[in-house]
CSV table of C-alpha atoms in Angstrom, one decimal:
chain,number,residue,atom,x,y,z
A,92,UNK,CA,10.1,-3.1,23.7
A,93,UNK,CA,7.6,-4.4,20.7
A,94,UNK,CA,8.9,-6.8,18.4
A,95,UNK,CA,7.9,-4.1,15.8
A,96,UNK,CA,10.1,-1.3,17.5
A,97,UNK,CA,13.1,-4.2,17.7
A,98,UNK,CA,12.8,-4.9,14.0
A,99,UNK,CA,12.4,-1.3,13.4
A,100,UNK,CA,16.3,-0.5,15.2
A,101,UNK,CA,17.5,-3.6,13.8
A,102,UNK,CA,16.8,-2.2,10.0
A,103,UNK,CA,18.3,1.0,10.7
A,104,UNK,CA,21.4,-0.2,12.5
A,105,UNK,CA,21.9,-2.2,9.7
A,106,UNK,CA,21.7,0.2,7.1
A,107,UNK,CA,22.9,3.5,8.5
A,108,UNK,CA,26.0,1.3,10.4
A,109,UNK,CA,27.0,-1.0,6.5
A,110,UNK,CA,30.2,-0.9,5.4
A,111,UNK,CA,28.3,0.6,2.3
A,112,UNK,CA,27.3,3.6,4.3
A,113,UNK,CA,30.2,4.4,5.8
A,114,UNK,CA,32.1,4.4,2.5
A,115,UNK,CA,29.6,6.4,0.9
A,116,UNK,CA,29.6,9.0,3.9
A,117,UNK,CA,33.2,9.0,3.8
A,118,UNK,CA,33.5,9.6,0.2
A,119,UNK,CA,31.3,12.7,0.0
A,120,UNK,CA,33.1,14.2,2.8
A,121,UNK,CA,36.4,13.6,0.8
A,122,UNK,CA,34.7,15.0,-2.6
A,123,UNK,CA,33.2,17.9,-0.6
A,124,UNK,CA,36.0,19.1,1.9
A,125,UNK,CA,35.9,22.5,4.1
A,126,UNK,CA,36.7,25.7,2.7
A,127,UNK,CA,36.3,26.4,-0.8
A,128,UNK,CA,33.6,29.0,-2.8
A,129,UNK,CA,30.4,29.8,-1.5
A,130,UNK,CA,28.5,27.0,-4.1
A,131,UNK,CA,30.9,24.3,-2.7
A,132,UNK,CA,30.2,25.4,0.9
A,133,UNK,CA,26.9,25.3,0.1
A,134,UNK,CA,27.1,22.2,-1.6
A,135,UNK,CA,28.4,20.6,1.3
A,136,UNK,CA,26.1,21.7,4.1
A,137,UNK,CA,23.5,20.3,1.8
A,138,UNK,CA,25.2,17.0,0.9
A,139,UNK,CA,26.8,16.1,4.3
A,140,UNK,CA,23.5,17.0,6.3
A,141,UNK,CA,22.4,14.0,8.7
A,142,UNK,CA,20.6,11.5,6.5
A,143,UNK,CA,20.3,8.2,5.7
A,144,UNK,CA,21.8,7.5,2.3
A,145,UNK,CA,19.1,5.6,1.5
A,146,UNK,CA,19.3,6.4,-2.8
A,147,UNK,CA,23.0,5.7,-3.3
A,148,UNK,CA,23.3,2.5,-0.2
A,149,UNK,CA,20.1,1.2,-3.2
A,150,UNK,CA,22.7,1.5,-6.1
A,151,UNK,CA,25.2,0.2,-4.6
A,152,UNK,CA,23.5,-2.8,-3.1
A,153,UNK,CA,21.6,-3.7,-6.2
A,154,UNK,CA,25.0,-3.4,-8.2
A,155,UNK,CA,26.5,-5.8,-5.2
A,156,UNK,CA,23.1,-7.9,-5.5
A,157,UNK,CA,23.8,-8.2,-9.3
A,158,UNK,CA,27.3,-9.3,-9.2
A,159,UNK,CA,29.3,-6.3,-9.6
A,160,UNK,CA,31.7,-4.4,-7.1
A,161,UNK,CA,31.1,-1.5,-5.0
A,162,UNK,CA,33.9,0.1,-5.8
A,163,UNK,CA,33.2,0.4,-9.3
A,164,UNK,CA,30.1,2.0,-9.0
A,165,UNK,CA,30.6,4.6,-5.5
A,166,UNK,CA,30.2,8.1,-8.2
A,167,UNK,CA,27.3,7.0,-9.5
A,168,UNK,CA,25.9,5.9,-6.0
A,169,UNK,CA,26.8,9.6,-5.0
A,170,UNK,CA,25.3,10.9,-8.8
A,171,UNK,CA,21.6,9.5,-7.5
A,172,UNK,CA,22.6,11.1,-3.8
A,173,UNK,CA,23.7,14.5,-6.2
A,174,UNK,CA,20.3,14.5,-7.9
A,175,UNK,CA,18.2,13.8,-4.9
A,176,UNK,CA,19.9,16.1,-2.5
A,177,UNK,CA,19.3,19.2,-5.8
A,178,UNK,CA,15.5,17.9,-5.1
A,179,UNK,CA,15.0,18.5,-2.2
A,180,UNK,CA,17.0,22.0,-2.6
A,181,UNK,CA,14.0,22.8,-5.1
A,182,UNK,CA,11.7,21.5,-3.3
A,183,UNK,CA,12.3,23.5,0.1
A,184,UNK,CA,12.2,26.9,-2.0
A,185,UNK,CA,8.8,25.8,-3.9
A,186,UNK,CA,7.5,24.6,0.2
A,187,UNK,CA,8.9,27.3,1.7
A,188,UNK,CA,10.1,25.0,4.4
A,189,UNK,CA,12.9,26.4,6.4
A,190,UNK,CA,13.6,23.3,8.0
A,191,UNK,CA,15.5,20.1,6.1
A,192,UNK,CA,17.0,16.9,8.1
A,193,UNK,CA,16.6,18.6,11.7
A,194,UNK,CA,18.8,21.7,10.3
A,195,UNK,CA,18.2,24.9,8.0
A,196,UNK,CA,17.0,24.3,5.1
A,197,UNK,CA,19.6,25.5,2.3
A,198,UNK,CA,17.5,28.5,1.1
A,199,UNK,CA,16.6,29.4,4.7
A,200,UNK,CA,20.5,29.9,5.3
A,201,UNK,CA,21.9,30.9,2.3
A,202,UNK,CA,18.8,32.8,0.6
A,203,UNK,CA,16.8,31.7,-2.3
A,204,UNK,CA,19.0,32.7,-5.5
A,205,UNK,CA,22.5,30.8,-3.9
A,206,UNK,CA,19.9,27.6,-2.8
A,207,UNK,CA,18.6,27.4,-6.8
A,208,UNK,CA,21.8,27.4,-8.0
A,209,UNK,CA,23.5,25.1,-5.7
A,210,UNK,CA,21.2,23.1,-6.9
A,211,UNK,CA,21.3,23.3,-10.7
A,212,UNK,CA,25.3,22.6,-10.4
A,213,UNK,CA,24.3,19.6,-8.4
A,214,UNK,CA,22.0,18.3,-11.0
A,215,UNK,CA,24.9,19.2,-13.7
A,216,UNK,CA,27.8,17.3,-11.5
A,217,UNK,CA,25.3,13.7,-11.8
A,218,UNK,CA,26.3,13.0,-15.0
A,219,UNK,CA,30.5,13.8,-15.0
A,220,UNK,CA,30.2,11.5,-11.7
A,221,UNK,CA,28.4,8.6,-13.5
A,222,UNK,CA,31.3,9.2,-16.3
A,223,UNK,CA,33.9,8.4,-13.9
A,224,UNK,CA,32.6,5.1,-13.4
A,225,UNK,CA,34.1,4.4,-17.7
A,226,UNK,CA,37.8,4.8,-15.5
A,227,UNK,CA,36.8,2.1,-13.0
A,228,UNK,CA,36.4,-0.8,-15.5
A,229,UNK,CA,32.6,-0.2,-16.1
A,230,UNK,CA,31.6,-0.9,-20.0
A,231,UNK,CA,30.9,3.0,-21.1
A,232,UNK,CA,27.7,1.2,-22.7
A,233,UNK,CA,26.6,0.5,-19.4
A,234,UNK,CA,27.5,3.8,-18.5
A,235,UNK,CA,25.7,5.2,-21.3
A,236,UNK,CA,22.0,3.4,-20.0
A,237,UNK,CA,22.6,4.7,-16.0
A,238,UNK,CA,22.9,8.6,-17.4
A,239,UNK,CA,20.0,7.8,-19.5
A,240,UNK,CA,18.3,6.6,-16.4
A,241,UNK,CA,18.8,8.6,-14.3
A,242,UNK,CA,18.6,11.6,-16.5
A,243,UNK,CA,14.8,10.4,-17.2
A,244,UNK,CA,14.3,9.8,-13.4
A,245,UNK,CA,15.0,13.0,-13.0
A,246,UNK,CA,12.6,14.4,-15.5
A,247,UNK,CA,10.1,12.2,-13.9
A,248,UNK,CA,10.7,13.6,-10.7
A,249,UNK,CA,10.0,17.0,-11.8
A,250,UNK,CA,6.9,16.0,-13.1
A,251,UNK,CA,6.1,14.4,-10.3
A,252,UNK,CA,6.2,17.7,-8.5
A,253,UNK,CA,4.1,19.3,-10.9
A,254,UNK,CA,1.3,16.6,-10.8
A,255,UNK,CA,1.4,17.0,-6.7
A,256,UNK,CA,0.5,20.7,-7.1
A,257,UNK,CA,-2.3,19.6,-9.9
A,258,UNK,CA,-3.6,17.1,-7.7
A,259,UNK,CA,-4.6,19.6,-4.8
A,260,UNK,CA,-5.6,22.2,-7.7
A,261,UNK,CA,-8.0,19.2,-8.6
A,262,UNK,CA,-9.4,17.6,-5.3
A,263,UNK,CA,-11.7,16.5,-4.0
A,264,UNK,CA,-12.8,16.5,-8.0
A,265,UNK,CA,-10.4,14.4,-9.7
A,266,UNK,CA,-7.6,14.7,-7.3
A,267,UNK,CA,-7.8,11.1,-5.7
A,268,UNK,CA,-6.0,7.6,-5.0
A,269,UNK,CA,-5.2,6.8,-8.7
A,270,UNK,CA,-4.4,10.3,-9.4
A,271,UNK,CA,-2.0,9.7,-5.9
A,272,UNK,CA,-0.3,6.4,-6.7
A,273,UNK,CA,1.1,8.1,-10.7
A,274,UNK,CA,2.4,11.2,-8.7
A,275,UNK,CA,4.0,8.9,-6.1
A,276,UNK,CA,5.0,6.6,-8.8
A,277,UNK,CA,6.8,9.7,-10.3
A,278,UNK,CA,7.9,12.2,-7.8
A,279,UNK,CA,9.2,9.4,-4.9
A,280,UNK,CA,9.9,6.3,-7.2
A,281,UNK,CA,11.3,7.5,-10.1
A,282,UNK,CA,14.3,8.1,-8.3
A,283,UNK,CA,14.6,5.1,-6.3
A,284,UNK,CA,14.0,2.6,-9.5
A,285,UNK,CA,16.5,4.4,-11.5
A,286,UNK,CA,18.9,3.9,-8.6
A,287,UNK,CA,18.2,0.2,-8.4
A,288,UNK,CA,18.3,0.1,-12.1
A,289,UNK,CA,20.9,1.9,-13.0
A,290,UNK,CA,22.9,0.0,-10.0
A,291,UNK,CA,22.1,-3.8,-12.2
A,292,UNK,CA,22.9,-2.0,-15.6
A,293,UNK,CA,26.7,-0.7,-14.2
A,294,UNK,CA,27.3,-4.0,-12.9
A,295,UNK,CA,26.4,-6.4,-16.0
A,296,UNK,CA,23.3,-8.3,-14.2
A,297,UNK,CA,20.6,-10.3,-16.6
A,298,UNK,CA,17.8,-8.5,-17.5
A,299,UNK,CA,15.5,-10.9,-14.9
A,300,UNK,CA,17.5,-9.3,-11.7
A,301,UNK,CA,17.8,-6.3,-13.3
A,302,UNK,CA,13.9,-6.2,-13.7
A,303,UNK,CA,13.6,-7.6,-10.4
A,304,UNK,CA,15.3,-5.0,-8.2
A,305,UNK,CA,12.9,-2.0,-10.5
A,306,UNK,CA,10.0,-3.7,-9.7
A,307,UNK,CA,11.3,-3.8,-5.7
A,308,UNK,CA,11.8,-0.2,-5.9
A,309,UNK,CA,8.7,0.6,-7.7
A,310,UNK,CA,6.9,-0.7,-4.5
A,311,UNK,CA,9.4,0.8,-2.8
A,312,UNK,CA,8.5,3.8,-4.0
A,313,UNK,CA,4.9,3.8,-3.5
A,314,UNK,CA,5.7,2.6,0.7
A,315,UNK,CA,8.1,5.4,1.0
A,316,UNK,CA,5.9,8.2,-0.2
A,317,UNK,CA,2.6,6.7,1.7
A,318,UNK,CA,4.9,6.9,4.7
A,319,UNK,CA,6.0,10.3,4.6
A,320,UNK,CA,2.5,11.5,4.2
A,321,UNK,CA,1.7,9.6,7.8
A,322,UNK,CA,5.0,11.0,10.0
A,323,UNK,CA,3.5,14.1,10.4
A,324,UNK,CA,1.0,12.2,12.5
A,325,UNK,CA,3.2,9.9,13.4
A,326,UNK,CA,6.3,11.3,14.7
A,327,UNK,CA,8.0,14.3,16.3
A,328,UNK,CA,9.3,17.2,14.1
A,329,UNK,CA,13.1,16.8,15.1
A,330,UNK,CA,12.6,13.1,14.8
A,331,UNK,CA,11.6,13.4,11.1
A,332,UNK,CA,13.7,16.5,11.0
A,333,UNK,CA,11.2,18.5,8.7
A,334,UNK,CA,8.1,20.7,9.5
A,335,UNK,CA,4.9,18.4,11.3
A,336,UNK,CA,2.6,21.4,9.1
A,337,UNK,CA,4.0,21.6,5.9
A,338,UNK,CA,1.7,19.4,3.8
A,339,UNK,CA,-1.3,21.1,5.9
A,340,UNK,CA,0.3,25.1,5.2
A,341,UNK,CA,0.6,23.8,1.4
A,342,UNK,CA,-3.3,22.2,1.7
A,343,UNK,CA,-1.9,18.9,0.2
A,344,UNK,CA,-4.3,16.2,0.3
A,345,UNK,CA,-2.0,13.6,1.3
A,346,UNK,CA,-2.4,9.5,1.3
A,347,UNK,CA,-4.1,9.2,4.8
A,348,UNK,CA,-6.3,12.2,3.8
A,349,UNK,CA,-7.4,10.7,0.8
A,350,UNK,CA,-8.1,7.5,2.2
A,351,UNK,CA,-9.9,9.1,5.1
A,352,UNK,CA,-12.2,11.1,2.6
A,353,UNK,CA,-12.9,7.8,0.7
A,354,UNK,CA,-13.7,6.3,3.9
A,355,UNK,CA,-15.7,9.4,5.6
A,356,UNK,CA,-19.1,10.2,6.4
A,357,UNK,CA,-20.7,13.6,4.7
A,358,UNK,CA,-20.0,15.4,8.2
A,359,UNK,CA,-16.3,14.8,8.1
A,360,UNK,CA,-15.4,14.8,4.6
A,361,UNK,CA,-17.1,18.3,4.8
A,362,UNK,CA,-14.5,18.7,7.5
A,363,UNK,CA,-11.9,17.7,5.1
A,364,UNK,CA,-12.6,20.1,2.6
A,365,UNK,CA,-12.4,22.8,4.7
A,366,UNK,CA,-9.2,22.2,6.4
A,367,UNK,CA,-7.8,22.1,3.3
A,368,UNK,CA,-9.6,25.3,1.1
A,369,UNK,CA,-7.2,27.6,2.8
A,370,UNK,CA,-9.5,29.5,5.6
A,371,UNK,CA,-7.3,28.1,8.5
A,372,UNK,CA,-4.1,28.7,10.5
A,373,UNK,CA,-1.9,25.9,9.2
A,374,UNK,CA,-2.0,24.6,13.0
A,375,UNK,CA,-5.4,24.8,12.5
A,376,UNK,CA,-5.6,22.8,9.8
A,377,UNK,CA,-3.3,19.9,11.2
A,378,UNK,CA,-5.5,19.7,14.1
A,379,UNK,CA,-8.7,19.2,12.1
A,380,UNK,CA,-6.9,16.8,9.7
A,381,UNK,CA,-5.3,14.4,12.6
A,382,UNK,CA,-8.7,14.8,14.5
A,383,UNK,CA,-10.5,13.2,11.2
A,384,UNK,CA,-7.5,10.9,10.4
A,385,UNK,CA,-8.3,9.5,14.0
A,386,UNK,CA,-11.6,9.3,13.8
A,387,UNK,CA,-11.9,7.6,10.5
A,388,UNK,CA,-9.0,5.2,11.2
A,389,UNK,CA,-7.3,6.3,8.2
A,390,UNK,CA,-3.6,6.5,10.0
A,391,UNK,CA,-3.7,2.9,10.8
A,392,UNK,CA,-5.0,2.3,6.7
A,393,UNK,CA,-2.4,4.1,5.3
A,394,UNK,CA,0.3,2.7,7.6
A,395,UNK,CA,-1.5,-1.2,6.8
A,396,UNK,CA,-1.2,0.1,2.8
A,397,UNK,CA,2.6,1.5,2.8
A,398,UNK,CA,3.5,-2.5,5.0
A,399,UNK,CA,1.9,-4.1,2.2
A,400,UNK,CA,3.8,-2.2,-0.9
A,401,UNK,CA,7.0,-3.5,1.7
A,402,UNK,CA,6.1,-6.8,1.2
A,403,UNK,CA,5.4,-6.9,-2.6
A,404,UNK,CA,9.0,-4.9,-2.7
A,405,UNK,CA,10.4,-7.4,-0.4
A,406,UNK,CA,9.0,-10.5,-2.5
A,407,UNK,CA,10.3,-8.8,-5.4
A,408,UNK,CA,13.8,-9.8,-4.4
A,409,UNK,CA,13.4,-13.4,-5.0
A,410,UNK,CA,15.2,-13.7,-8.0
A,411,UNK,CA,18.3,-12.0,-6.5
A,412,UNK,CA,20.5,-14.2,-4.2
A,413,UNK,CA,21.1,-14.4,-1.1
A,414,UNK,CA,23.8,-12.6,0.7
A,415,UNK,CA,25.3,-9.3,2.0
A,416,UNK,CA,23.7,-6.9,-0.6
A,417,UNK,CA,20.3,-8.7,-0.9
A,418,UNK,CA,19.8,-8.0,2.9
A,419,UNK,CA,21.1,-4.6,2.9
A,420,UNK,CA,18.2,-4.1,0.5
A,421,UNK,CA,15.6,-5.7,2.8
A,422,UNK,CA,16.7,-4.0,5.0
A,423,UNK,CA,16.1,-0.2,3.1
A,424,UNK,CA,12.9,-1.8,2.3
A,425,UNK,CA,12.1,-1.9,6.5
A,426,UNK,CA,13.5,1.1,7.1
A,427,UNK,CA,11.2,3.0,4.7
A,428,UNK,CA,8.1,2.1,7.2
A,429,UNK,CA,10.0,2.5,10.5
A,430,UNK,CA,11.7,6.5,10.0
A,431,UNK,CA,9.4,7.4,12.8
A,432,UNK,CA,11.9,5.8,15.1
């Protein structure tokens, strides 16, 4: 086994097996029991769906990281995983992906009108969970600035989505890495920085740690969305447990495209811009954009590009100290690069 492939299970034994995770997992299984109306049935095939965790284990550690206590701060680690998990409801209907985490996709299950408004009353339960945190022992001023966080990650998020679909109205015109990096910067990071910040503001840490772990998660951002772009290329479909074609059926031109057109002779740039004007099979237009990808180098770019936002996020941490929570946090930042394994 590489040394790469040993880091790579090290980071995700680490965060999927925290005592952090397990609390968290164990928490929304409490909140979200069996039975119950449709919504919360609904609600909780969504929410207890195999994943990671990765937006509420960031509140919680950068709370931890900042000097405050877990325990204060678990409903608005499961607020972010509330907002996320409505996200990705919308975003399957918008897609038209029926798969989601290696199951069903809500929508796909429970048909379109149910799947939007599941996830509208998840978007509305965010902000009674962050409230709880005032019954905890959290300062409802510091309550007050995570709502406003996250309510403004989430508005950023939306527009995030919106600038996606304008970027591949716009390319290969104006549609390109800058135009990338603000979208990814809004519809990825927004979330995870308002975790991380919204984690230092509920627990009472300076203004230098509570910049540092936004900064971390703005790079974390930027790795996270640059790596989802490559698993498609990268990594079996019930590995990454979501459609291998689903950027090529929605002729997205992703980071590794991007890069690969920037980098591309007139032959397969031409290529490019074919594969994504809409003429092909979405199989079709895979194979053209992996054989380009290949043949341009632009998988191992991208993949070089999302390591090196890692280690800016990782270096970003300095200021923090050591301990439990800071390597929990290191060890999200690994994971983001390695969900191909």
């Amino acid at each position: 086994m590489t040394a790469e492939a040993v880091a790579a299970r090290t980071a995700v034994r680490e965060v999927t097996l925290s005592p952090a995770a397990r609390e968290l997992r164990r928490e929304l299984d409490l909140r979200w029991p069996a039975g119950g109306d449709r919504m919360h049935e609904i609600a909780r095939y969504a929410l207890l769906a195999p994943g990671k965790l990765l937006r509420p284990l960031l509140l919680v550690a950068s709370a931890e990281a900042t000097g405050g206590s877990r325990s204060e701060v678990v409903p608005a680690a499961l607020a972010v995983e509330y907002l996320h998990v409505a996200s990705l409801i919308h975003d399957d209907v918008i897609d038209g992906d029926d798969l989601r985490r290696g199951q069903s996709s809500v929508h796909a299950l429970y048909g379109v009108p149910d799947a939007i408004a599941t996830g509208d009353a998840l978007l509305f339960r965010v902000f009674s969970a962050v409230a709880e945190c005032v019954a905890l022992g959290v300062p409802d001023t510091a309550v007050l600035a995570a709502v406003r966080v996250l309510a403004e990650a989430g508005e950023d998020l939306c527009r995030g989505q919106v600038q996606e679909a304008e970027l591949a109205a716009a390319w290969p015109g104006a549609g390109g890495l800058e135009a990338y990096r603000e979208m990814a910067s809004l519809k990825t990071g927004a979330l995870l920085r308002a975790a991380c910040r919204a984690g230092a503001l509920l627990s009472g840490g300076s203004p230098e740690e509570t910049e540092a772990v936004t900064v971390f998660a703005g790079h974390l951002g930027l790795a996270f969305q640059m790596y989802d772009d490559l698993l498609p290329y990268l990594a079996d479909p019930a590995v990454t447990g979501k459609p291998g074609t689903s950027d090529a059926a929605n002729l997205r031109p992703t980071f590794p495209v991007l890069l690969a057109h920037e980098a591309a002779g007139p032959e397969d740039r031409h290529r490019l811009e074919q594969a994504l004007g809409g003429g092909f099979t979405p199989e079709r237009t895979f194979a053209v954009l992996r054989e380009v990808l290949l043949a341009t180098g632009a998988l191992d770019l991208a993949r070089d590009r999302a390591y090196a936002e890692i280690a800016r996020a990782r270096a970003a941490l300095a200021p923090l100290p050591s301990g439990d929570a800071h390597g929990l946090l290191s060890a999200i930042a690994d994971l983001t690069v390695h969900r191909d394994r």
